[in-house]
Amino acid sequence: LAADPSANVLHFTLGNQLAQQSRWAEAQQEYFKAFAAEPDNADFAFNLAVSLDHLRQSKLALEYYRRAIALAEKRAASFDLAGARTRAAQLAN
């Protein structure tokens, strides 16, 4: 990352490692960097949503879940689309 700060896949991967350690604030920062560099990536949007959800930022989490869902409907994504829709519906209520 130090050699190439725009390496969005590396930010995403670091975010995943931090999330596995329940370091959600740090993971959220890495997911945001990845998403900012590639805003058409549904997986980046989804993981950002999950991290915000864990940080109890429901309004922002809902926004990114909705973005992830919309992006996943246009091209393949690796997250559970039905699960994302369910969580977005829960947050919307």
mmCIF file of N, CA and C in Angstrom:
data_model
loop_
_atom_site.group_PDB
_atom_site.id
_atom_site.type_symbol
_atom_site.label_atom_id
_atom_site.label_comp_id
_atom_site.label_asym_id
_atom_site.label_seq_id
_atom_site.Cartn_x
_atom_site.Cartn_y
_atom_site.Cartn_z
ATOM 1 N N LEU A 1 0.819 -1.207 0.000
ATOM 2 C CA LEU A 1 0.000 0.000 0.000
ATOM 3 C C LEU A 1 0.851 1.254 0.000
ATOM 4 N N ALA A 2 1.978 1.204 0.680
ATOM 5 C CA ALA A 2 2.856 2.368 0.714
ATOM 6 C C ALA A 2 3.397 2.673 -0.673
ATOM 7 N N ALA A 3 3.662 1.641 -1.454
ATOM 8 C CA ALA A 3 4.208 1.837 -2.798
ATOM 9 C C ALA A 3 3.137 2.276 -3.790
ATOM 10 N N ASP A 4 1.885 1.861 -3.570
ATOM 11 C CA ASP A 4 0.800 2.186 -4.499
ATOM 12 C C ASP A 4 -0.493 2.420 -3.721
ATOM 13 N N PRO A 5 -0.688 3.640 -3.193
ATOM 14 C CA PRO A 5 -1.870 3.922 -2.379
ATOM 15 C C PRO A 5 -3.189 3.729 -3.121
ATOM 16 N N SER A 6 -3.143 3.690 -4.440
ATOM 17 C CA SER A 6 -4.383 3.509 -5.204
ATOM 18 C C SER A 6 -4.686 2.038 -5.463
ATOM 19 N N ALA A 7 -3.984 1.142 -4.831
ATOM 20 C CA ALA A 7 -4.191 -0.298 -5.015
ATOM 21 C C ALA A 7 -5.453 -0.715 -4.249
ATOM 22 N N ASN A 8 -6.598 -0.462 -4.861
ATOM 23 C CA ASN A 8 -7.883 -0.659 -4.191
ATOM 24 C C ASN A 8 -8.115 -2.099 -3.739
ATOM 25 N N VAL A 9 -7.636 -3.080 -4.471
ATOM 26 C CA VAL A 9 -7.800 -4.469 -4.047
ATOM 27 C C VAL A 9 -7.036 -4.726 -2.751
ATOM 28 N N LEU A 10 -5.889 -4.089 -2.596
ATOM 29 C CA LEU A 10 -5.126 -4.240 -1.361
ATOM 30 C C LEU A 10 -5.853 -3.595 -0.181
ATOM 31 N N HIS A 11 -6.487 -2.449 -0.413
ATOM 32 C CA HIS A 11 -7.282 -1.814 0.650
ATOM 33 C C HIS A 11 -8.422 -2.739 1.053
ATOM 34 N N PHE A 12 -9.072 -3.337 0.054
ATOM 35 C CA PHE A 12 -10.179 -4.260 0.303
ATOM 36 C C PHE A 12 -9.700 -5.462 1.113
ATOM 37 N N THR A 13 -8.564 -6.023 0.723
ATOM 38 C CA THR A 13 -8.010 -7.188 1.408
ATOM 39 C C THR A 13 -7.614 -6.847 2.844
ATOM 40 N N LEU A 14 -6.985 -5.696 3.031
ATOM 41 C CA LEU A 14 -6.637 -5.260 4.382
ATOM 42 C C LEU A 14 -7.904 -5.053 5.203
ATOM 43 N N GLY A 15 -8.925 -4.471 4.594
ATOM 44 C CA GLY A 15 -10.206 -4.307 5.278
ATOM 45 C C GLY A 15 -10.763 -5.641 5.737
ATOM 46 N N ASN A 16 -10.664 -6.663 4.882
ATOM 47 C CA ASN A 16 -11.144 -7.994 5.254
ATOM 48 C C ASN A 16 -10.378 -8.548 6.446
ATOM 49 N N GLN A 17 -9.068 -8.357 6.447
ATOM 50 C CA GLN A 17 -8.253 -8.848 7.569
ATOM 51 C C GLN A 17 -8.627 -8.130 8.868
ATOM 52 N N LEU A 18 -8.816 -6.833 8.782
ATOM 53 C CA LEU A 18 -9.209 -6.060 9.964
ATOM 54 C C LEU A 18 -10.595 -6.473 10.447
ATOM 55 N N ALA A 19 -11.509 -6.725 9.517
ATOM 56 C CA ALA A 19 -12.862 -7.155 9.879
ATOM 57 C C ALA A 19 -12.827 -8.505 10.593
ATOM 58 N N GLN A 20 -11.983 -9.411 10.141
ATOM 59 C CA GLN A 20 -11.857 -10.716 10.796
ATOM 60 C C GLN A 20 -11.388 -10.564 12.240
ATOM 61 N N GLN A 21 -10.697 -9.472 12.520
ATOM 62 C CA GLN A 21 -10.221 -9.191 13.882
ATOM 63 C C GLN A 21 -11.199 -8.296 14.647
ATOM 64 N N SER A 22 -12.358 -8.047 14.042
ATOM 65 C CA SER A 22 -13.384 -7.160 14.625
ATOM 66 C C SER A 22 -12.877 -5.748 14.852
ATOM 67 N N ARG A 23 -11.947 -5.325 14.033
ATOM 68 C CA ARG A 23 -11.428 -3.951 14.087
ATOM 69 C C ARG A 23 -12.215 -3.143 13.045
ATOM 70 N N TRP A 24 -13.494 -2.928 13.354
ATOM 71 C CA TRP A 24 -14.440 -2.400 12.371
ATOM 72 C C TRP A 24 -14.150 -0.976 11.923
ATOM 73 N N ALA A 25 -13.705 -0.129 12.807
ATOM 74 C CA ALA A 25 -13.420 1.258 12.410
ATOM 75 C C ALA A 25 -12.283 1.298 11.393
ATOM 76 N N GLU A 26 -11.253 0.516 11.641
ATOM 77 C CA GLU A 26 -10.126 0.474 10.704
ATOM 78 C C GLU A 26 -10.522 -0.203 9.397
ATOM 79 N N ALA A 27 -11.326 -1.262 9.514
ATOM 80 C CA ALA A 27 -11.803 -1.954 8.305
ATOM 81 C C ALA A 27 -12.631 -1.000 7.456
ATOM 82 N N GLN A 28 -13.497 -0.231 8.112
ATOM 83 C CA GLN A 28 -14.344 0.718 7.385
ATOM 84 C C GLN A 28 -13.496 1.715 6.602
ATOM 85 N N GLN A 29 -12.422 2.170 7.184
ATOM 86 C CA GLN A 29 -11.551 3.126 6.485
ATOM 87 C C GLN A 29 -10.952 2.501 5.234
ATOM 88 N N GLU A 30 -10.519 1.256 5.338
ATOM 89 C CA GLU A 30 -9.930 0.580 4.181
ATOM 90 C C GLU A 30 -10.980 0.290 3.110
ATOM 91 N N TYR A 31 -12.165 -0.129 3.532
ATOM 92 C CA TYR A 31 -13.239 -0.373 2.568
ATOM 93 C C TYR A 31 -13.629 0.919 1.863
ATOM 94 N N PHE A 32 -13.645 2.015 2.606
ATOM 95 C CA PHE A 32 -13.981 3.292 1.978
ATOM 96 C C PHE A 32 -12.941 3.679 0.930
ATOM 97 N N LYS A 33 -11.666 3.471 1.236
ATOM 98 C CA LYS A 33 -10.608 3.782 0.267
ATOM 99 C C LYS A 33 -10.776 2.943 -0.992
ATOM 100 N N ALA A 34 -11.080 1.664 -0.814
ATOM 101 C CA ALA A 34 -11.280 0.775 -1.964
ATOM 102 C C ALA A 34 -12.486 1.231 -2.775
ATOM 103 N N PHE A 35 -13.594 1.534 -2.091
ATOM 104 C CA PHE A 35 -14.812 1.953 -2.787
ATOM 105 C C PHE A 35 -14.620 3.296 -3.492
ATOM 106 N N ALA A 36 -13.932 4.218 -2.846
ATOM 107 C CA ALA A 36 -13.698 5.534 -3.455
ATOM 108 C C ALA A 36 -12.895 5.403 -4.747
ATOM 109 N N ALA A 37 -11.977 4.451 -4.771
ATOM 110 C CA ALA A 37 -11.147 4.246 -5.965
ATOM 111 C C ALA A 37 -11.900 3.504 -7.062
ATOM 112 N N GLU A 38 -12.897 2.695 -6.671
ATOM 113 C CA GLU A 38 -13.647 1.904 -7.649
ATOM 114 C C GLU A 38 -15.129 1.864 -7.243
ATOM 115 N N PRO A 39 -15.851 2.970 -7.462
ATOM 116 C CA PRO A 39 -17.234 3.075 -6.984
ATOM 117 C C PRO A 39 -18.249 2.200 -7.723
ATOM 118 N N ASP A 40 -17.827 1.504 -8.763
ATOM 119 C CA ASP A 40 -18.731 0.590 -9.463
ATOM 120 C C ASP A 40 -18.587 -0.843 -8.978
ATOM 121 N N ASN A 41 -17.795 -1.071 -7.944
ATOM 122 C CA ASN A 41 -17.552 -2.411 -7.437
ATOM 123 C C ASN A 41 -18.553 -2.723 -6.322
ATOM 124 N N ALA A 42 -19.471 -3.642 -6.608
ATOM 125 C CA ALA A 42 -20.525 -3.990 -5.655
ATOM 126 C C ALA A 42 -19.963 -4.587 -4.372
ATOM 127 N N ASP A 43 -18.914 -5.403 -4.492
ATOM 128 C CA ASP A 43 -18.330 -6.024 -3.302
ATOM 129 C C ASP A 43 -17.712 -4.990 -2.371
ATOM 130 N N PHE A 44 -17.087 -3.975 -2.943
ATOM 131 C CA PHE A 44 -16.514 -2.903 -2.125
ATOM 132 C C PHE A 44 -17.632 -2.163 -1.383
ATOM 133 N N ALA A 45 -18.711 -1.865 -2.078
ATOM 134 C CA ALA A 45 -19.847 -1.165 -1.458
ATOM 135 C C ALA A 45 -20.470 -2.015 -0.359
ATOM 136 N N PHE A 46 -20.608 -3.312 -0.622
ATOM 137 C CA PHE A 46 -21.211 -4.201 0.363
ATOM 138 C C PHE A 46 -20.372 -4.283 1.639
ATOM 139 N N ASN A 47 -19.084 -4.498 1.499
ATOM 140 C CA ASN A 47 -18.243 -4.605 2.689
ATOM 141 C C ASN A 47 -18.189 -3.291 3.458
ATOM 142 N N LEU A 48 -18.245 -2.189 2.742
ATOM 143 C CA LEU A 48 -18.330 -0.890 3.413
ATOM 144 C C LEU A 48 -19.629 -0.813 4.210
ATOM 145 N N ALA A 49 -20.718 -1.278 3.626
ATOM 146 C CA ALA A 49 -22.014 -1.287 4.317
ATOM 147 C C ALA A 49 -21.946 -2.139 5.580
ATOM 148 N N VAL A 50 -21.368 -3.324 5.472
ATOM 149 C CA VAL A 50 -21.264 -4.220 6.626
ATOM 150 C C VAL A 50 -20.441 -3.566 7.741
ATOM 151 N N SER A 51 -19.349 -2.936 7.369
ATOM 152 C CA SER A 51 -18.518 -2.298 8.401
ATOM 153 C C SER A 51 -19.279 -1.156 9.071
ATOM 154 N N LEU A 52 -19.992 -0.375 8.303
ATOM 155 C CA LEU A 52 -20.792 0.709 8.883
ATOM 156 C C LEU A 52 -21.895 0.153 9.779
ATOM 157 N N ASP A 53 -22.475 -0.967 9.361
ATOM 158 C CA ASP A 53 -23.505 -1.644 10.152
ATOM 159 C C ASP A 53 -22.928 -2.051 11.508
ATOM 160 N N HIS A 54 -21.749 -2.617 11.525
ATOM 161 C CA HIS A 54 -21.108 -3.010 12.778
ATOM 162 C C HIS A 54 -20.772 -1.805 13.653
ATOM 163 N N LEU A 55 -20.552 -0.675 13.030
ATOM 164 C CA LEU A 55 -20.253 0.549 13.773
ATOM 165 C C LEU A 55 -21.528 1.290 14.184
ATOM 166 N N ARG A 56 -22.667 0.664 13.932
ATOM 167 C CA ARG A 56 -23.994 1.201 14.282
ATOM 168 C C ARG A 56 -24.292 2.524 13.579
ATOM 169 N N GLN A 57 -23.795 2.641 12.360
ATOM 170 C CA GLN A 57 -24.107 3.805 11.534
ATOM 171 C C GLN A 57 -25.151 3.361 10.513
ATOM 172 N N SER A 58 -26.351 3.119 11.017
ATOM 173 C CA SER A 58 -27.410 2.478 10.237
ATOM 174 C C SER A 58 -27.794 3.233 8.974
ATOM 175 N N LYS A 59 -27.891 4.536 9.068
ATOM 176 C CA LYS A 59 -28.311 5.326 7.903
ATOM 177 C C LYS A 59 -27.297 5.199 6.764
ATOM 178 N N LEU A 60 -26.022 5.334 7.078
ATOM 179 C CA LEU A 60 -24.977 5.180 6.059
ATOM 180 C C LEU A 60 -24.884 3.741 5.580
ATOM 181 N N ALA A 61 -25.019 2.797 6.496
ATOM 182 C CA ALA A 61 -24.981 1.384 6.117
ATOM 183 C C ALA A 61 -26.077 1.088 5.101
ATOM 184 N N LEU A 62 -27.281 1.571 5.361
ATOM 185 C CA LEU A 62 -28.393 1.362 4.436
ATOM 186 C C LEU A 62 -28.074 1.940 3.057
ATOM 187 N N GLU A 63 -27.493 3.121 3.029
ATOM 188 C CA GLU A 63 -27.126 3.748 1.756
ATOM 189 C C GLU A 63 -26.164 2.860 0.961
ATOM 190 N N TYR A 64 -25.173 2.313 1.633
ATOM 191 C CA TYR A 64 -24.191 1.480 0.927
ATOM 192 C C TYR A 64 -24.729 0.089 0.604
ATOM 193 N N TYR A 65 -25.617 -0.441 1.443
ATOM 194 C CA TYR A 65 -26.284 -1.700 1.060
ATOM 195 C C TYR A 65 -27.074 -1.480 -0.228
ATOM 196 N N ARG A 66 -27.794 -0.379 -0.298
ATOM 197 C CA ARG A 66 -28.583 -0.093 -1.507
ATOM 198 C C ARG A 66 -27.696 0.079 -2.728
ATOM 199 N N ARG A 67 -26.563 0.748 -2.557
ATOM 200 C CA ARG A 67 -25.620 0.896 -3.669
ATOM 201 C C ARG A 67 -25.095 -0.459 -4.110
ATOM 202 N N ALA A 68 -24.725 -1.282 -3.131
ATOM 203 C CA ALA A 68 -24.189 -2.613 -3.444
ATOM 204 C C ALA A 68 -25.216 -3.448 -4.203
ATOM 205 N N ILE A 69 -26.452 -3.399 -3.762
ATOM 206 C CA ILE A 69 -27.528 -4.152 -4.416
ATOM 207 C C ILE A 69 -27.711 -3.672 -5.848
ATOM 208 N N ALA A 70 -27.772 -2.368 -6.031
ATOM 209 C CA ALA A 70 -27.953 -1.810 -7.388
ATOM 210 C C ALA A 70 -26.780 -2.195 -8.288
ATOM 211 N N LEU A 71 -25.574 -2.130 -7.774
ATOM 212 C CA LEU A 71 -24.398 -2.491 -8.571
ATOM 213 C C LEU A 71 -24.385 -3.983 -8.884
ATOM 214 N N ALA A 72 -24.790 -4.807 -7.930
ATOM 215 C CA ALA A 72 -24.795 -6.260 -8.128
ATOM 216 C C ALA A 72 -25.829 -6.687 -9.160
ATOM 217 N N GLU A 73 -26.855 -5.872 -9.332
ATOM 218 C CA GLU A 73 -27.867 -6.184 -10.337
ATOM 219 C C GLU A 73 -27.356 -5.921 -11.750
ATOM 220 N N LYS A 74 -26.272 -5.152 -11.868
ATOM 221 C CA LYS A 74 -25.686 -4.825 -13.166
ATOM 222 C C LYS A 74 -24.553 -5.771 -13.550
ATOM 223 N N ARG A 75 -23.779 -6.223 -12.542
ATOM 224 C CA ARG A 75 -22.687 -7.157 -12.806
ATOM 225 C C ARG A 75 -22.469 -8.048 -11.588
ATOM 226 N N ALA A 76 -21.826 -9.151 -11.801
ATOM 227 C CA ALA A 76 -21.668 -10.164 -10.755
ATOM 228 C C ALA A 76 -20.984 -9.608 -9.509
ATOM 229 N N ALA A 77 -21.410 -10.138 -8.388
ATOM 230 C CA ALA A 77 -20.806 -9.791 -7.096
ATOM 231 C C ALA A 77 -20.662 -11.081 -6.300
ATOM 232 N N SER A 78 -19.805 -11.058 -5.309
ATOM 233 C CA SER A 78 -19.558 -12.288 -4.557
ATOM 234 C C SER A 78 -20.338 -12.375 -3.245
ATOM 235 N N PHE A 79 -21.102 -11.366 -2.899
ATOM 236 C CA PHE A 79 -21.867 -11.422 -1.657
ATOM 237 C C PHE A 79 -23.271 -11.970 -1.916
ATOM 238 N N ASP A 80 -23.951 -12.341 -0.847
ATOM 239 C CA ASP A 80 -25.308 -12.887 -0.916
ATOM 240 C C ASP A 80 -26.290 -11.739 -1.153
ATOM 241 N N LEU A 81 -26.770 -11.645 -2.376
ATOM 242 C CA LEU A 81 -27.652 -10.540 -2.756
ATOM 243 C C LEU A 81 -28.957 -10.580 -1.958
ATOM 244 N N ALA A 82 -29.528 -11.757 -1.776
ATOM 245 C CA ALA A 82 -30.772 -11.877 -1.005
ATOM 246 C C ALA A 82 -30.550 -11.433 0.440
ATOM 247 N N GLY A 83 -29.422 -11.820 1.004
ATOM 248 C CA GLY A 83 -29.102 -11.403 2.373
ATOM 249 C C GLY A 83 -28.936 -9.896 2.480
ATOM 250 N N ALA A 84 -28.319 -9.301 1.476
ATOM 251 C CA ALA A 84 -28.143 -7.842 1.464
ATOM 252 C C ALA A 84 -29.497 -7.144 1.380
ATOM 253 N N ARG A 85 -30.379 -7.685 0.561
ATOM 254 C CA ARG A 85 -31.727 -7.093 0.448
ATOM 255 C C ARG A 85 -32.479 -7.193 1.774
ATOM 256 N N THR A 86 -32.352 -8.328 2.426
ATOM 257 C CA THR A 86 -33.010 -8.525 3.718
ATOM 258 C C THR A 86 -32.487 -7.535 4.746
ATOM 259 N N ARG A 87 -31.176 -7.375 4.822
ATOM 260 C CA ARG A 87 -30.590 -6.443 5.802
ATOM 261 C C ARG A 87 -30.989 -5.000 5.472
ATOM 262 N N ALA A 88 -30.985 -4.649 4.195
ATOM 263 C CA ALA A 88 -31.398 -3.294 3.814
ATOM 264 C C ALA A 88 -32.843 -3.038 4.220
ATOM 265 N N ALA A 89 -33.694 -4.020 4.033
ATOM 266 C CA ALA A 89 -35.110 -3.877 4.431
ATOM 267 C C ALA A 89 -35.229 -3.702 5.943
ATOM 268 N N GLN A 90 -34.420 -4.456 6.698
ATOM 269 C CA GLN A 90 -34.445 -4.322 8.167
ATOM 270 C C GLN A 90 -34.020 -2.930 8.596
ATOM 271 N N LEU A 91 -32.975 -2.414 7.970
ATOM 272 C CA LEU A 91 -32.495 -1.072 8.335
ATOM 273 C C LEU A 91 -33.466 0.024 7.905
ATOM 274 N N ALA A 92 -34.198 -0.220 6.834
ATOM 275 C CA ALA A 92 -35.136 0.791 6.327
ATOM 276 C C ALA A 92 -36.349 0.938 7.235
ATOM 277 N N ASN A 93 -36.630 -0.068 8.042
ATOM 278 C CA ASN A 93 -37.811 -0.017 8.931
ATOM 279 C C ASN A 93 -37.531 0.676 10.224
#
